[in-house]
XYZ file of C-alpha atoms in Angstrom:
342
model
C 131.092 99.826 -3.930
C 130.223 101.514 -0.869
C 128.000 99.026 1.624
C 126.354 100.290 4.739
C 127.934 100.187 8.307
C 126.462 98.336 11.301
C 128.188 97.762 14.197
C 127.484 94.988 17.180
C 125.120 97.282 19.059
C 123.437 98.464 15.769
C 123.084 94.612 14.780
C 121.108 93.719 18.064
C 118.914 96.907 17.314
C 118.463 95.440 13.986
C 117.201 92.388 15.307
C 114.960 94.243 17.562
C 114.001 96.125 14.804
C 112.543 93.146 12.895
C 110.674 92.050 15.672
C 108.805 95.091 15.956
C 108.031 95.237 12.204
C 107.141 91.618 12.529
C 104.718 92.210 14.800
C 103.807 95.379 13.226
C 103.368 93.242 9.931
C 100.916 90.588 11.697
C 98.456 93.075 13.512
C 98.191 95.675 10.277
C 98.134 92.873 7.800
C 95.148 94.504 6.301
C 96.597 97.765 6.275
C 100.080 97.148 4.931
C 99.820 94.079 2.306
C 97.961 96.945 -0.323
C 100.697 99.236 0.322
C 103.370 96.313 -0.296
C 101.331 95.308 -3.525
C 100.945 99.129 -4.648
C 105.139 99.472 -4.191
C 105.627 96.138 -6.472
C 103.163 97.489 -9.000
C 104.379 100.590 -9.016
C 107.372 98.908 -9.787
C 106.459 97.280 -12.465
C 105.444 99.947 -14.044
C 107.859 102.544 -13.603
C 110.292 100.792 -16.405
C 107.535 101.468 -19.624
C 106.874 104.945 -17.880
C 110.286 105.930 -17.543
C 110.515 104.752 -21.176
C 107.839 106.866 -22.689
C 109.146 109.739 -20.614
C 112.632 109.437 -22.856
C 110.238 109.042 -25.861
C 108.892 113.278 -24.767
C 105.751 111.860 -23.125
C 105.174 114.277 -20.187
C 104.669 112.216 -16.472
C 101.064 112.609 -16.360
C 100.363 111.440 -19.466
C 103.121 108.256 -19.027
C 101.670 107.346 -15.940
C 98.048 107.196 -17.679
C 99.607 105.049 -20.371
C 100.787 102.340 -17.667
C 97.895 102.159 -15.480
C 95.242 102.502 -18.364
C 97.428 99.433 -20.219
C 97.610 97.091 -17.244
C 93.947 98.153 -16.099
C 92.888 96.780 -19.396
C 94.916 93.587 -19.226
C 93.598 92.478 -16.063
C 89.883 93.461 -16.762
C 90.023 91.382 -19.779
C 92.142 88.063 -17.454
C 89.215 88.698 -15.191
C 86.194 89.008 -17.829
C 87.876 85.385 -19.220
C 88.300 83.832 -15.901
C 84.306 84.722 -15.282
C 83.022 83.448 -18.491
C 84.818 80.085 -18.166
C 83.510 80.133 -14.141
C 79.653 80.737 -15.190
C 79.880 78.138 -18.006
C 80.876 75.728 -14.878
C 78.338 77.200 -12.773
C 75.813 76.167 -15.529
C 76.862 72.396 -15.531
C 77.097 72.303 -11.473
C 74.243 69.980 -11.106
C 75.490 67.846 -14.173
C 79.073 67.492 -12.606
C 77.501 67.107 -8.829
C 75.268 63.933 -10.095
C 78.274 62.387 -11.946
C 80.468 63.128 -8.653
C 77.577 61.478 -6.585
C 77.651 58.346 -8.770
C 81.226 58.131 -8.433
C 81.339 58.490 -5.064
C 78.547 56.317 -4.731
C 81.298 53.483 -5.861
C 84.094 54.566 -3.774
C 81.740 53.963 -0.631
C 80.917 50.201 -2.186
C 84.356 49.672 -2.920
C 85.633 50.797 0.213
C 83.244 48.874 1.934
C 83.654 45.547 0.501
C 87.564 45.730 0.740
C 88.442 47.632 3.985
C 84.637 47.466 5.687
C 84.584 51.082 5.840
C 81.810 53.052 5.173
C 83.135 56.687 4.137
C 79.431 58.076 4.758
C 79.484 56.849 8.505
C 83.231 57.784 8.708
C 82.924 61.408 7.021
C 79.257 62.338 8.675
C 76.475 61.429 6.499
C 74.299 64.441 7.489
C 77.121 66.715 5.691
C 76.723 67.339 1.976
C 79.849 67.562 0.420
C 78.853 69.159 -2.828
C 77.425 71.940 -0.738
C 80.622 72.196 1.695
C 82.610 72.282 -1.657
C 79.593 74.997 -3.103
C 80.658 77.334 0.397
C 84.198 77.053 -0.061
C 84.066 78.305 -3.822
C 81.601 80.935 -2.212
C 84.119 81.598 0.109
C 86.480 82.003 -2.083
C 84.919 84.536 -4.284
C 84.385 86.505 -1.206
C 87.790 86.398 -0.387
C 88.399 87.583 -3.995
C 85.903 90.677 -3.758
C 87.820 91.592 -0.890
C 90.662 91.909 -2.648
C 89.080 93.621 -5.345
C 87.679 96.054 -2.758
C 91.099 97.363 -2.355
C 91.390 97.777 -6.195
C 91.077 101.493 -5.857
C 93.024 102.136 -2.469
C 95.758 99.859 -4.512
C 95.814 102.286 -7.660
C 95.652 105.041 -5.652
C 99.193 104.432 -4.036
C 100.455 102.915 -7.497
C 99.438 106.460 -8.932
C 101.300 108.150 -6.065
C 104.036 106.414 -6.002
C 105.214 106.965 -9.282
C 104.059 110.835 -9.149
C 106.352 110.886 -5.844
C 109.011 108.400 -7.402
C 112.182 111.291 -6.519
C 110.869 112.173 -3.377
C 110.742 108.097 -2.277
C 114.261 107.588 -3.841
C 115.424 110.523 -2.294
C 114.126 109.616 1.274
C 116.084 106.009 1.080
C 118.599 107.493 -0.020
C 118.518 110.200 2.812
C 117.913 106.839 5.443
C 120.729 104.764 4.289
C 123.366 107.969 4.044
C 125.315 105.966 1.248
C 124.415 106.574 -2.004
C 126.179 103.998 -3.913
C 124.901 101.141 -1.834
C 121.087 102.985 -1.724
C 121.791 102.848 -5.659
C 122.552 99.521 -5.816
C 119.818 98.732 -3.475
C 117.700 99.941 -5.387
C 118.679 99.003 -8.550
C 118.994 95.694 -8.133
C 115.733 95.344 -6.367
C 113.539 96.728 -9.154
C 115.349 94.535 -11.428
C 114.951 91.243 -9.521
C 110.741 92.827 -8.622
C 110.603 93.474 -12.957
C 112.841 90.443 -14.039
C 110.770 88.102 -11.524
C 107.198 88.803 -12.409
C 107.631 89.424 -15.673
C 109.205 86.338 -16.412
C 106.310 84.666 -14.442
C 103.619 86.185 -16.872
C 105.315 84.887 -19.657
C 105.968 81.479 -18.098
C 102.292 81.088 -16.965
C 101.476 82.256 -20.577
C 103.400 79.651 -22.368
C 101.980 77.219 -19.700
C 98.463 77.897 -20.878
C 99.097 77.645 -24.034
C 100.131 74.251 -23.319
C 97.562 73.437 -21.016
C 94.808 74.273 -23.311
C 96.167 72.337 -26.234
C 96.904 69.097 -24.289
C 93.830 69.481 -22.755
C 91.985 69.977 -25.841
C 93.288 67.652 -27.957
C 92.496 65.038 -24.948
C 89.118 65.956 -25.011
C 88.993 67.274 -21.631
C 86.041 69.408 -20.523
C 86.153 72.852 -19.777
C 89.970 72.877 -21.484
C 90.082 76.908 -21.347
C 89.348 77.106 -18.188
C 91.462 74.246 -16.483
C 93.844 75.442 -18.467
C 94.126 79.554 -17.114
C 93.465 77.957 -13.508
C 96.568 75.568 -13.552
C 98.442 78.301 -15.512
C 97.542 81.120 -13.091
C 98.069 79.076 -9.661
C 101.671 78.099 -11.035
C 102.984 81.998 -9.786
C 102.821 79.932 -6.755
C 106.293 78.270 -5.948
C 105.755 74.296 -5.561
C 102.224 74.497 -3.872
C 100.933 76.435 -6.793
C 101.466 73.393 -9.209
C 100.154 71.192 -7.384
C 96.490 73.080 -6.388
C 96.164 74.368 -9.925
C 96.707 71.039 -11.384
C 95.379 68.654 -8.792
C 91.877 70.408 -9.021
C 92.584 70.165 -12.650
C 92.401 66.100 -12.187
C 89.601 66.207 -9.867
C 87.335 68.634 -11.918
C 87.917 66.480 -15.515
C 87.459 63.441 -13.032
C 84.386 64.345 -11.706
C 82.904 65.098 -15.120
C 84.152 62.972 -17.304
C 86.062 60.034 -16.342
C 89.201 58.887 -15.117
C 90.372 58.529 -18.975
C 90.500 62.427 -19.413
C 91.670 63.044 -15.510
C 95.074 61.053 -16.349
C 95.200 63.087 -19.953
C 95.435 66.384 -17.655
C 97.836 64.877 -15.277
C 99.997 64.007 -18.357
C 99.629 67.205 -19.849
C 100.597 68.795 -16.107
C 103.949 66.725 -16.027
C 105.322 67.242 -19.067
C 104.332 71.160 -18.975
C 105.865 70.881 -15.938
C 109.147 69.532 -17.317
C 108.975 71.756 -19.870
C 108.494 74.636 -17.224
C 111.692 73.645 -15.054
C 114.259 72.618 -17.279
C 113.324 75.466 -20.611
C 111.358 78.305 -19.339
C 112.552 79.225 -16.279
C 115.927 78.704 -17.117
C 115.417 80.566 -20.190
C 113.102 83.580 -19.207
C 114.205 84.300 -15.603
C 117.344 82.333 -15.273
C 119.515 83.235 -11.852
C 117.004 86.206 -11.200
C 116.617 85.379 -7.708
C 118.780 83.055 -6.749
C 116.974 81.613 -3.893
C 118.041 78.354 -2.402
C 115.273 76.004 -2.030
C 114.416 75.836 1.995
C 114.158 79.609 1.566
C 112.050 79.348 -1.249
C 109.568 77.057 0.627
C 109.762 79.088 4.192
C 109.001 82.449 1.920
C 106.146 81.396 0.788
C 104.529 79.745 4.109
C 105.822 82.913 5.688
C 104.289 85.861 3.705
C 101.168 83.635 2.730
C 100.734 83.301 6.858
C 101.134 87.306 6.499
C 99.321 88.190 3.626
C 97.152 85.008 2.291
C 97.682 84.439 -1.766
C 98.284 88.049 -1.890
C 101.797 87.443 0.063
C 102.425 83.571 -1.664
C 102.705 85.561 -5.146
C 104.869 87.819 -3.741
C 106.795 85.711 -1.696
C 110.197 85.466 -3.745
C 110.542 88.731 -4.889
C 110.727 89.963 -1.587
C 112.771 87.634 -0.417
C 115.181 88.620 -2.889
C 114.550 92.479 -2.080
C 115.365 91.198 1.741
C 118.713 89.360 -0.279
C 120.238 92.356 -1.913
C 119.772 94.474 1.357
C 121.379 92.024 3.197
C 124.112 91.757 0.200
C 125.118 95.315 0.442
C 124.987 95.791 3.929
C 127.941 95.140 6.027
C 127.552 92.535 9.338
C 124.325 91.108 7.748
C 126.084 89.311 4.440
C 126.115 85.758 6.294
C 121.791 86.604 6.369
C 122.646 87.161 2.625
C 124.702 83.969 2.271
C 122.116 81.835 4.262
C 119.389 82.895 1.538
C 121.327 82.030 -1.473
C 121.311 78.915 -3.385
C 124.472 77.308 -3.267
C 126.299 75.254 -5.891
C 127.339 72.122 -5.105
């Protein structure tokens, strides 16, 4: 297989070359992370349109397929989501006076046994319930701007897989070596599909198994604890542990400590089930990331690009992998990012 040449001089202009699209990358954040999102979408979706294109179905119509089919899917995620979210926002005062109480004992309790007063300590003039009410606001906000780029977003998706020769051709063109662009290229869009895929199905099982521990444990608001621990595990590591840690403290706050350790049983042995069967099972050696660079991906691109770039963290890390993998003077880069067998 035919891998791309780079010589010493071309390896220090390489260098400089990330630089520059590191610092391009950090002052056109806003600018670049839809088109990144719009190229993994596209993506995604190019394998069922290129599939219904062998089945007769001319492009426009395959394309239309695709984006009306995963348009739907995430309207209805997001209709769910909201439902659960106002049936929370309808108990807010209930859960804020049972937090109060609760907290009420902590201060006593902390008080009598360390002689510290968290109210003095933490600024009594500050209302936590209302700090925590602006950072859900916040939140939201941050998730309408996201939203706002829905249709910029779609609008690339739509383009790129109208333009999909002319995009192949043009790497192609750039790299000058068409079996390594090929594999490039292949193996990307498998390790983009095989990834994120296998993440969907993963956080699907994992709801599943959230919501029936959860409701069998009598835990409030089981549906929704159980998407929001689900979802926030397409996060490597940190994902787990927000999604389930606000799990605990939500069921806490509302009803006890009895069903907070119910959902942190529930978490670990979903979690066991997660590392040791599912992942093995759905996505396997996919990526083949070794753990440091799994952790430094995902504070890298979520510095970038927020939770936009913490989703997409690994896959392009592994993109970053198989260019490195198929192009000569840069396949110790390649052998630094893969795990290793002891």
């Amino acid at each position: 297989m035919a891998k791309i040449e780079i010589s010493g001089k071309q390896f220090v202009k390489s260098l400089l070359l990330i630089c520059l699209i590191w610092i391009i990358l950090t002052s056109a954040s806003s600018l670049i992370s839809p088109l990144v999102v719009a190229v993994i979408i596209a993506t995604l979706l190019d394998k069922p349109t290129q599939k219904m294109r062998s089945w007769g179905f001319p492009k426009w119509l395959a394309i239309s397929i695709s984006m009306l089919l995963s348009i739907v899917f995430f309207t209805l995620l997001f209709w769910l989501i909201s439902t659960q979210v106002n049936a929370m926002a309808d108990d807010w005062p209930t859960i804020k006076e049972k937090a109060l109480a609760k907290y009420q004992v902590f201060s006593e309790w902390m008080q009598n046994k360390f002689q510290i007063n968290p109210k003095e300590t933490f600024n009594q003039n500050v209302d936590f319930f209302d700090q925590v009410q602006n950072i859900t606001e916040a939140l939201f906000a941050s998730a309408s701007n996201v939203l706002s780029n829905f249709f910029i977003i779609l609008i690339y998706v739509i383009l790129f897989l109208m333009q999909r020769k002319l995009f192949i051709g043009f790497f192609k063109k750039l790299v000058k070596h068409e079996d390594g662009a090929n594999k490039i290229l292949q193996d990307s869009a498998s390790i983009i599909s095989g990834y994120l895929f296998g993440k969907g199905k993963i956080m699907f099982f994992l709801a599943i198994i959230y919501y029936i521990g959860f409701k069998v444990g009598q835990v409030p608001f089981a549906l929704f604890l159980a998407l929001f621990a689900a979802l926030f595990s397409i996060i490597p590591y940190v994902g787990n542990i927000i999604g389930g840690g606000i799990a605990v403290i939500l069921s806490y706050l509302y009803a006890g400590g009895t069903p907070a350790l119910i959902v942190i049983g529930v978490i670990m042995a979903a979690q066991l089930i997660e590392n040791y069967i599912l992942t093995p099972w759905i996505i396997g050696d996919e990526i083949d990331l070794n753990p440091f660079i799994t952790v430094f991906g995902v504070i890298l691109f979520s510095t970038l690009w927020g939770i936009v770039g913490a989703i997409f963290a690994l896959p392009l890390v592994g993109v970053l992998k198989v260019i490195f993998e198929n192009t000569k003077n840069l396949e110790a880069y390649a052998h630094l990012l893969k795990k290793q067998n002891d």
